[in-house]
Amino acid sequence: MFSGQQVSDNQSHQNEHSTTPVTTYRLQMGPQFTFSDAEKIVPYLHALGVTDVYLSPILQAAPGSTHGYDVVDHQTISAEMGGITGFKKLSEAIHASDMRVIVDVVPNHMAVPTPLYHNQALWSVLRDGAESPYANWFDIDLQESGDGILMPILGRRIGTVLAEGELSVEQMVVPGYENEGETFVLRYYDHIFPVRRGTEYLPIAELVDSQYYRLSYWRVANEELNYRRFFDVDTLAAIRVEDADVFKESHRLLIDLYHEGHIDGFRIDHPDGLADPRQYLRQLKVETEGAWVVVEKILEGEENLPSDWPCAGTTGYDALRRIQGLFTDPQGIPDLTALHTEISGSYDGVQATEIAAKRQIVDQSLFAEVDRLAQLLASVFHADVRLRDHTFRAIRRALVELLVHMDRYRAYVVPGEKPSTEDESVLRAAHSHARRSLDEEDYDTLDAVVELLLGNEIGSAGRTHDDARHEAIIRFQQLCGPVMAKGVEDTTFYRYTALLSMNEVGGGPNYPTCTADEFHAWQGHMQRHWPTSLTTLTTHDTKRGEDTRAQIAALSEHADIWRDTLAQLRSLTADIRPLDLDGQIENLLWQTLIGTWTPAGAIEFDRLEQYLLKAAREQKRWTTWTEQNSSAEENLLEFARTVIGDETVVELLGSLHHTLYASTRANILAQKALQMLMVGVSDLYQGQEITRNSLVDPDNRRDVDYSHLADLLDELDAHGLGSNPDLDAEKMWITSRMTRLRRGKPRLASADYEYRPLPVTTAHAFAFARMKDDDAVIGVFARHVSTLEKSGGFSQHTVVIPDGVWRNIFTGQEIEGGSVLLSDLLKVFPAAVLERKS
C-alpha cells in the first residue's frame, strides 16, 4: 500500500489553487483533434458559457491510438496532439479566457503496444526481469512467472512459428535506447521484443525459451495469461499504482502541470481496478493539496459512493440513470418487454440474462483471471492444515458463483481493516445467492472463501494477516469489476433489448424508470454529501448519445404504435429476413434505426454497419470478436442495407419518427435543462449542444463542426430563436442559456444552493428550486408529454412557485409566484427555468 502522509477524507477541503468547475465541456483529444485544434475553439467555448475544458487523456499513447487510454509513457505529453508545448499553449489560451482545464487520468493500466519498445517500462521488464528498475510496475510476480510473462501475439502455435522460421533475431537501434547503439531484438512481423542479455547467440528455440517472457499463440491468453489486464484486453497491462514509487513516477508530470497552473482538476478512470481506490485518492489529495477530483465509478442500484473517498464525486452515470428514468414512461415497459420476448424468442428475464452472460465471461474471456485467483485461494487453503481439505475444484466453483452473483462492481474490503457494514452485506448477499447454485457439499468451501475474502479469521489462529490472504482479498475485488462490466454492459445490454435506452452505463433494464419522489430524495442526498459531483447525459463510454436515447425512450409513450409499426415492418421484410437472423439483434436493429432517424432519414450505412457488427459480437451468442460467424454477419448487414434502402420501410419509419417527434423533442430539451440545473457540476459532451444521433464508440467520437456551432450561437445571440426554429437551434438555445446562468451563479455547483422540491398537481410535470439565501432558481419540466396529451393535456394542473416575480430565462416571460398553470409555463418549451427578478 501507499507510504505517505494520511489526510482527511473531507472532500470539501481544497487548496488555494484548487477550484470547483461549474460547467465542463468534454473534448476527445487525439491525432484527429489536437491541442492546436482545441485552441481554435476556445473563443466558442467561452461564448457558450462553459467554465472548464475537460480533456480526454493527454499522455503519450500507443501508436495509432485515437482515444488515449492506452498510455505508453507517463513522462511525455502526446506528440501527436502537440506535445508539452502545444498543451501549455492550449492551457494558457483557456486560462486567458477565464476558463480552466480538467484532465482525464488513467492510473490502472498501460498499453502493450506494437512495436513493444514504445512502452519503455515494459520493454525494460521483458529484457531485464527482476533487475529492471520497472520490475515492480506491472501486476505480476516476476519470481513466480514460470515460463515468463505471457505475450500472446502469435498467429499460430509456437512450434509451427518456429518451424516456419517466422521468428528472427536481428540487430537494431531501439527507439528510446539510442545511447545503447545496436542491440539484439526478436522480431515477429511487426512485433519486436528485447533479447535477454547473454542469450543472443543461442539457437532460436533455446533463445525464445530463455527470455523473461513467453511468446504464445494468441488463443492461449484466455487460459494462461499471467498478468492482470484491463478487463479482457490483452494489450492493456495493469500497473501497481498502489506502490508509492509507481504512483509517484506515473503521476509526476500531471501533478507538476497541476502545480504549475496548467491543470486544474482530474477525472480518474476506472478506480475499481485499483488495489485500494481510497488510498489512491488519499495520495492524490496529498500530492495536489486538494484538487477537484471525480472518479469514473459506476454505482449500481442504491449503491452509494464510499463516504471516506476524498473526491468530489463520480463522473455522473448515477445522474444519467435517474434522468433517463424520469423521461421513460413506465406504462409502456410491459408491452415493450412482451414485444422483446416475442421477437427474440427468449423468455429469460433481466436477472437470468445477466447471470448467463457473466457465466460465459468467467468461463471464456476471463478464464485465466478466475483460474489465477482460484489457484491463489487454493494455495492459501493448502498452507493451513485446518483448511487443507477444501479442494481446488470446490474453491473454483465457489469463486465462480460469488463472481457471477455480485450485484455491483466490487466491495472495498481493505486487508487488515474490519469491513464496513455495507461491504460485508454485499459479499454476504452474493454468498446467499451463490449457495442456491451450488451442491450442498460445496457449502462449507463457499463459507470459508467468503470469510477469507472478508478478512475474518478462519482456519488456524494468527493467519489473518498473511500476505497471500491479503492478496486474495484484493484480487477478488479487482476481478469483480471486469466480470460485471463484460457480463452486463458488454453482453447483457446487447441481449436484453426490450428498450435500448434503458441499457446504459450505470443503469440497465433493472432500473427502467425513476419516480419524481425517488429523484427528489436522491438529489437531497447529493446536495448533502456530494454537491460537486459531475452530472452528465453523454460520455465517450455511453452506449448511445443522449439524443438517440431520448428518441428511443419516446417509444415507451407509444408502445402500441411501435408494436403495430414493427408488425408492418417485419411483414414487409419477411421475404428478405435471413433464416439465421437472431431475434435479439433484429429487435436491436429496428430500435437503432428509429433512435438514429433524423428528418433526413436513416443513419449512414457505414456507421450502422460498424455498430451492428460490434453489437452482434458483443452479444456473444452466434458470433464473437474471436470466433466470427462471417456468413451470418454478412446476412445481417445485407438485411440492414436492404431495409434502409426500401422505400416502404423508409416511409413507415419516417412516419413513426414524425409521430414520436413531440415526445423526442420534449425529452431532449427537458433532460438537458434538468441536467444543468440539478445538484452538481454539469458536463457537456462535445457537440451535444445540438442534436447528434450518436451510438457507442467510436461513433460518438466523430468530428464536430465547431464552425457551424459557433455560427449558430452567434445567430441566436444576435436574433433570438425566431418563429420557427429547428430542434438544433432550440437545444443550443437551452444549453447556452443554462451555461450562462450557471456561469453567473457559480455556487449552483456547491452545497450553498439548497435543493427543494416544488409541488405539482400531475405526474407529468416535475419541479424543484435551487435556493441560496435570497437568491433562487426554479426548474419546471414536462415529461411523458404524449401520454399527457392523450389524457387531455395539462388542463388546470399547476405548480406552486415561491413568492416573488420570476423570469423564464428561455422565453423572457415574467411570472408571479403562487399557483401557476403548467399550460402557461410550458407552452413554448417542455422546460422552464425561472430566475428571481424581485
PDB file of C-alpha atoms in Angstrom, residues 364-542:
ATOM      1  CA  GLN A 364     -14.203 -17.805 -21.521  1.00  0.00           C
ATOM      2  CA  SER A 365     -12.627 -14.351 -21.763  1.00  0.00           C
ATOM      3  CA  LEU A 366     -11.767 -14.084 -18.036  1.00  0.00           C
ATOM      4  CA  PHE A 367     -10.947 -17.762 -17.511  1.00  0.00           C
ATOM      5  CA  ALA A 368      -7.269 -17.018 -16.849  1.00  0.00           C
ATOM      6  CA  GLU A 369      -8.030 -14.398 -14.195  1.00  0.00           C
ATOM      7  CA  VAL A 370     -10.543 -16.649 -12.435  1.00  0.00           C
ATOM      8  CA  ASP A 371      -8.157 -19.584 -12.554  1.00  0.00           C
ATOM      9  CA  ARG A 372      -5.288 -17.480 -11.229  1.00  0.00           C
ATOM     10  CA  LEU A 373      -7.350 -16.339  -8.257  1.00  0.00           C
ATOM     11  CA  ALA A 374      -8.649 -19.857  -7.609  1.00  0.00           C
ATOM     12  CA  GLN A 375      -5.039 -21.110  -7.575  1.00  0.00           C
ATOM     13  CA  LEU A 376      -4.111 -18.392  -5.096  1.00  0.00           C
ATOM     14  CA  LEU A 377      -7.019 -19.271  -2.817  1.00  0.00           C
ATOM     15  CA  ALA A 378      -6.179 -22.961  -3.074  1.00  0.00           C
ATOM     16  CA  SER A 379      -2.573 -22.274  -2.053  1.00  0.00           C
ATOM     17  CA  VAL A 380      -3.808 -20.263   0.949  1.00  0.00           C
ATOM     18  CA  PHE A 381      -6.098 -23.087   1.992  1.00  0.00           C
ATOM     19  CA  HIS A 382      -3.443 -25.746   1.426  1.00  0.00           C
ATOM     20  CA  ALA A 383      -0.924 -23.848   3.574  1.00  0.00           C
ATOM     21  CA  ASP A 384      -3.280 -24.146   6.565  1.00  0.00           C
ATOM     22  CA  VAL A 385      -3.758 -27.659   7.891  1.00  0.00           C
ATOM     23  CA  ARG A 386      -7.257 -26.756   9.094  1.00  0.00           C
ATOM     24  CA  LEU A 387      -8.337 -25.708   5.590  1.00  0.00           C
ATOM     25  CA  ARG A 388      -6.421 -28.210   3.500  1.00  0.00           C
ATOM     26  CA  ASP A 389      -9.382 -30.419   2.666  1.00  0.00           C
ATOM     27  CA  HIS A 390     -11.047 -27.749   0.555  1.00  0.00           C
ATOM     28  CA  THR A 391     -10.094 -28.831  -2.953  1.00  0.00           C
ATOM     29  CA  PHE A 392      -9.127 -26.614  -5.854  1.00  0.00           C
ATOM     30  CA  ARG A 393     -12.226 -27.574  -7.831  1.00  0.00           C
ATOM     31  CA  ALA A 394     -14.554 -26.822  -4.928  1.00  0.00           C
ATOM     32  CA  ILE A 395     -12.801 -23.492  -4.360  1.00  0.00           C
ATOM     33  CA  ARG A 396     -13.091 -22.615  -8.030  1.00  0.00           C
ATOM     34  CA  ARG A 397     -16.798 -23.497  -8.121  1.00  0.00           C
ATOM     35  CA  ALA A 398     -17.429 -21.320  -5.062  1.00  0.00           C
ATOM     36  CA  LEU A 399     -15.406 -18.455  -6.522  1.00  0.00           C
ATOM     37  CA  VAL A 400     -17.291 -18.542  -9.831  1.00  0.00           C
ATOM     38  CA  GLU A 401     -20.660 -18.402  -8.082  1.00  0.00           C
ATOM     39  CA  LEU A 402     -19.583 -15.456  -5.951  1.00  0.00           C
ATOM     40  CA  LEU A 403     -18.366 -13.563  -9.013  1.00  0.00           C
ATOM     41  CA  VAL A 404     -21.500 -14.091 -11.069  1.00  0.00           C
ATOM     42  CA  HIS A 405     -23.790 -13.172  -8.171  1.00  0.00           C
ATOM     43  CA  MET A 406     -22.075  -9.926  -7.135  1.00  0.00           C
ATOM     44  CA  ASP A 407     -24.644  -7.192  -7.792  1.00  0.00           C
ATOM     45  CA  ARG A 408     -22.119  -4.372  -8.188  1.00  0.00           C
ATOM     46  CA  TYR A 409     -18.632  -3.695  -9.444  1.00  0.00           C
ATOM     47  CA  ARG A 410     -16.897  -4.564  -6.189  1.00  0.00           C
ATOM     48  CA  ALA A 411     -16.775  -4.231  -2.448  1.00  0.00           C
ATOM     49  CA  TYR A 412     -13.988  -2.237  -0.771  1.00  0.00           C
ATOM     50  CA  VAL A 413     -12.576  -4.561   1.857  1.00  0.00           C
ATOM     51  CA  VAL A 414      -9.140  -3.321   2.901  1.00  0.00           C
ATOM     52  CA  PRO A 415      -6.800  -6.032   4.183  1.00  0.00           C
ATOM     53  CA  GLY A 416      -6.139  -5.543   7.873  1.00  0.00           C
ATOM     54  CA  GLU A 417      -9.280  -3.431   8.413  1.00  0.00           C
ATOM     55  CA  LYS A 418     -12.712  -4.524   9.559  1.00  0.00           C
ATOM     56  CA  PRO A 419     -15.013  -4.326   6.522  1.00  0.00           C
ATOM     57  CA  SER A 420     -17.764  -1.741   6.579  1.00  0.00           C
ATOM     58  CA  THR A 421     -21.325  -2.883   7.152  1.00  0.00           C
ATOM     59  CA  GLU A 422     -22.142  -2.192   3.501  1.00  0.00           C
ATOM     60  CA  ASP A 423     -19.141  -4.073   2.143  1.00  0.00           C
ATOM     61  CA  GLU A 424     -19.880  -7.060   4.338  1.00  0.00           C
ATOM     62  CA  SER A 425     -23.542  -7.062   3.307  1.00  0.00           C
ATOM     63  CA  VAL A 426     -22.546  -7.015  -0.382  1.00  0.00           C
ATOM     64  CA  LEU A 427     -20.436 -10.142  -0.001  1.00  0.00           C
ATOM     65  CA  ARG A 428     -22.982 -11.812   2.257  1.00  0.00           C
ATOM     66  CA  ALA A 429     -25.697 -11.217  -0.331  1.00  0.00           C
ATOM     67  CA  ALA A 430     -23.540 -12.708  -3.083  1.00  0.00           C
ATOM     68  CA  HIS A 431     -22.827 -15.626  -0.755  1.00  0.00           C
ATOM     69  CA  SER A 432     -26.532 -16.210  -0.172  1.00  0.00           C
ATOM     70  CA  HIS A 433     -27.333 -16.247  -3.900  1.00  0.00           C
ATOM     71  CA  ALA A 434     -24.286 -18.378  -4.687  1.00  0.00           C
ATOM     72  CA  ARG A 435     -25.431 -21.125  -2.302  1.00  0.00           C
ATOM     73  CA  ARG A 436     -28.546 -21.651  -4.399  1.00  0.00           C
ATOM     74  CA  SER A 437     -26.409 -22.580  -7.397  1.00  0.00           C
ATOM     75  CA  LEU A 438     -24.067 -24.981  -5.577  1.00  0.00           C
ATOM     76  CA  ASP A 439     -24.428 -28.515  -4.348  1.00  0.00           C
ATOM     77  CA  GLU A 440     -24.632 -28.886  -0.586  1.00  0.00           C
ATOM     78  CA  GLU A 441     -21.168 -30.477  -0.460  1.00  0.00           C
ATOM     79  CA  ASP A 442     -19.685 -27.131  -1.606  1.00  0.00           C
ATOM     80  CA  TYR A 443     -21.372 -25.035   1.087  1.00  0.00           C
ATOM     81  CA  ASP A 444     -18.502 -25.323   3.573  1.00  0.00           C
ATOM     82  CA  THR A 445     -15.986 -24.279   0.933  1.00  0.00           C
ATOM     83  CA  LEU A 446     -18.126 -21.316  -0.090  1.00  0.00           C
ATOM     84  CA  ASP A 447     -18.441 -20.252   3.561  1.00  0.00           C
ATOM     85  CA  ALA A 448     -14.690 -20.472   4.030  1.00  0.00           C
ATOM     86  CA  VAL A 449     -13.942 -18.480   0.870  1.00  0.00           C
ATOM     87  CA  VAL A 450     -16.311 -15.685   1.902  1.00  0.00           C
ATOM     88  CA  GLU A 451     -14.861 -15.450   5.419  1.00  0.00           C
ATOM     89  CA  LEU A 452     -11.367 -15.249   3.977  1.00  0.00           C
ATOM     90  CA  LEU A 453     -12.385 -12.545   1.471  1.00  0.00           C
ATOM     91  CA  LEU A 454     -13.904 -10.522   4.303  1.00  0.00           C
ATOM     92  CA  GLY A 455     -10.607 -10.721   6.189  1.00  0.00           C
ATOM     93  CA  ASN A 456     -12.130 -12.711   9.028  1.00  0.00           C
ATOM     94  CA  GLU A 457     -10.187 -15.268  10.995  1.00  0.00           C
ATOM     95  CA  ILE A 458     -10.698 -18.719   9.543  1.00  0.00           C
ATOM     96  CA  GLY A 459      -8.675 -21.886   9.899  1.00  0.00           C
ATOM     97  CA  SER A 460      -5.659 -21.740  12.181  1.00  0.00           C
ATOM     98  CA  ALA A 461      -5.320 -18.760  14.500  1.00  0.00           C
ATOM     99  CA  GLY A 462      -2.875 -15.998  13.656  1.00  0.00           C
ATOM    100  CA  ARG A 463      -3.027 -16.289   9.859  1.00  0.00           C
ATOM    101  CA  THR A 464      -5.464 -13.429   9.204  1.00  0.00           C
ATOM    102  CA  HIS A 465      -2.708 -11.067   8.104  1.00  0.00           C
ATOM    103  CA  ASP A 466      -0.771 -13.460   5.884  1.00  0.00           C
ATOM    104  CA  ASP A 467       0.350 -11.736   2.681  1.00  0.00           C
ATOM    105  CA  ALA A 468      -1.311 -14.356   0.500  1.00  0.00           C
ATOM    106  CA  ARG A 469      -4.668 -13.811   2.215  1.00  0.00           C
ATOM    107  CA  HIS A 470      -4.352 -10.072   1.716  1.00  0.00           C
ATOM    108  CA  GLU A 471      -3.519 -10.582  -1.941  1.00  0.00           C
ATOM    109  CA  ALA A 472      -6.579 -12.809  -2.391  1.00  0.00           C
ATOM    110  CA  ILE A 473      -8.848 -10.145  -0.872  1.00  0.00           C
ATOM    111  CA  ILE A 474      -7.518  -7.518  -3.287  1.00  0.00           C
ATOM    112  CA  ARG A 475      -7.516  -9.706  -6.393  1.00  0.00           C
ATOM    113  CA  PHE A 476     -11.086 -10.841  -5.814  1.00  0.00           C
ATOM    114  CA  GLN A 477     -12.271  -7.246  -5.735  1.00  0.00           C
ATOM    115  CA  GLN A 478     -10.225  -6.329  -8.795  1.00  0.00           C
ATOM    116  CA  LEU A 479     -11.805  -9.237 -10.674  1.00  0.00           C
ATOM    117  CA  CYS A 480     -15.415  -8.401  -9.763  1.00  0.00           C
ATOM    118  CA  GLY A 481     -15.381  -5.255 -11.931  1.00  0.00           C
ATOM    119  CA  PRO A 482     -14.343  -6.947 -15.186  1.00  0.00           C
ATOM    120  CA  VAL A 483     -16.948  -9.694 -14.675  1.00  0.00           C
ATOM    121  CA  MET A 484     -19.619  -7.052 -14.094  1.00  0.00           C
ATOM    122  CA  ALA A 485     -18.569  -4.807 -16.975  1.00  0.00           C
ATOM    123  CA  LYS A 486     -18.101  -7.559 -19.540  1.00  0.00           C
ATOM    124  CA  GLY A 487     -21.117  -9.554 -18.394  1.00  0.00           C
ATOM    125  CA  VAL A 488     -23.607  -6.711 -18.089  1.00  0.00           C
ATOM    126  CA  GLU A 489     -22.587  -3.667 -20.137  1.00  0.00           C
ATOM    127  CA  ASP A 490     -20.828  -5.584 -22.884  1.00  0.00           C
ATOM    128  CA  THR A 491     -23.075  -8.636 -23.131  1.00  0.00           C
ATOM    129  CA  THR A 492     -26.462  -8.344 -21.389  1.00  0.00           C
ATOM    130  CA  PHE A 493     -27.078  -4.898 -22.886  1.00  0.00           C
ATOM    131  CA  TYR A 494     -26.861  -6.471 -26.359  1.00  0.00           C
ATOM    132  CA  ARG A 495     -29.082  -9.432 -25.459  1.00  0.00           C
ATOM    133  CA  TYR A 496     -31.904  -7.947 -23.433  1.00  0.00           C
ATOM    134  CA  THR A 497     -33.213  -5.436 -25.958  1.00  0.00           C
ATOM    135  CA  ALA A 498     -36.714  -4.613 -24.694  1.00  0.00           C
ATOM    136  CA  LEU A 499     -35.970  -0.854 -24.686  1.00  0.00           C
ATOM    137  CA  LEU A 500     -32.422   0.096 -25.653  1.00  0.00           C
ATOM    138  CA  SER A 501     -32.494   3.471 -23.931  1.00  0.00           C
ATOM    139  CA  MET A 502     -32.533   1.609 -20.603  1.00  0.00           C
ATOM    140  CA  ASN A 503     -29.301  -0.198 -21.460  1.00  0.00           C
ATOM    141  CA  GLU A 504     -26.859   2.460 -20.397  1.00  0.00           C
ATOM    142  CA  VAL A 505     -23.679   2.536 -18.346  1.00  0.00           C
ATOM    143  CA  GLY A 506     -24.625   2.892 -14.695  1.00  0.00           C
ATOM    144  CA  GLY A 507     -28.179   1.810 -15.433  1.00  0.00           C
ATOM    145  CA  GLY A 508     -29.776  -1.042 -17.308  1.00  0.00           C
ATOM    146  CA  PRO A 509     -33.107  -2.803 -17.658  1.00  0.00           C
ATOM    147  CA  ASN A 510     -33.143  -3.422 -13.902  1.00  0.00           C
ATOM    148  CA  TYR A 511     -33.724   0.327 -13.461  1.00  0.00           C
ATOM    149  CA  PRO A 512     -36.025   1.377 -16.323  1.00  0.00           C
ATOM    150  CA  THR A 513     -37.769   4.317 -14.654  1.00  0.00           C
ATOM    151  CA  CYS A 514     -37.399   6.819 -11.838  1.00  0.00           C
ATOM    152  CA  THR A 515     -40.264   8.477  -9.978  1.00  0.00           C
ATOM    153  CA  ALA A 516     -40.291  12.129  -9.006  1.00  0.00           C
ATOM    154  CA  ASP A 517     -40.106  11.221  -5.318  1.00  0.00           C
ATOM    155  CA  GLU A 518     -37.107   8.958  -5.927  1.00  0.00           C
ATOM    156  CA  PHE A 519     -35.339  11.714  -7.847  1.00  0.00           C
ATOM    157  CA  HIS A 520     -36.059  14.326  -5.182  1.00  0.00           C
ATOM    158  CA  ALA A 521     -34.784  12.030  -2.426  1.00  0.00           C
ATOM    159  CA  TRP A 522     -31.597  11.286  -4.331  1.00  0.00           C
ATOM    160  CA  GLN A 523     -30.985  14.962  -5.032  1.00  0.00           C
ATOM    161  CA  GLY A 524     -31.347  15.707  -1.321  1.00  0.00           C
ATOM    162  CA  HIS A 525     -28.696  13.072  -0.645  1.00  0.00           C
ATOM    163  CA  MET A 526     -26.365  14.543  -3.273  1.00  0.00           C
ATOM    164  CA  GLN A 527     -26.816  18.094  -2.001  1.00  0.00           C
ATOM    165  CA  ARG A 528     -25.843  16.955   1.495  1.00  0.00           C
ATOM    166  CA  HIS A 529     -22.983  14.612   0.588  1.00  0.00           C
ATOM    167  CA  TRP A 530     -21.657  15.127  -2.954  1.00  0.00           C
ATOM    168  CA  PRO A 531     -22.699  18.623  -4.115  1.00  0.00           C
ATOM    169  CA  THR A 532     -19.841  18.992  -6.624  1.00  0.00           C
ATOM    170  CA  SER A 533     -20.127  15.576  -8.262  1.00  0.00           C
ATOM    171  CA  LEU A 534     -20.362  15.589 -12.056  1.00  0.00           C
ATOM    172  CA  THR A 535     -23.664  15.191 -13.893  1.00  0.00           C
ATOM    173  CA  THR A 536     -23.812  14.006 -17.494  1.00  0.00           C
ATOM    174  CA  LEU A 537     -26.058  12.803 -20.302  1.00  0.00           C
ATOM    175  CA  THR A 538     -23.380  11.617 -22.746  1.00  0.00           C
ATOM    176  CA  THR A 539     -19.780  10.436 -22.363  1.00  0.00           C
ATOM    177  CA  HIS A 540     -17.246   8.699 -24.576  1.00  0.00           C
ATOM    178  CA  ASP A 541     -18.327   5.455 -22.860  1.00  0.00           C
ATOM    179  CA  THR A 542     -22.116   5.708 -23.146  1.00  0.00           C
TER     180      THR A 542
END
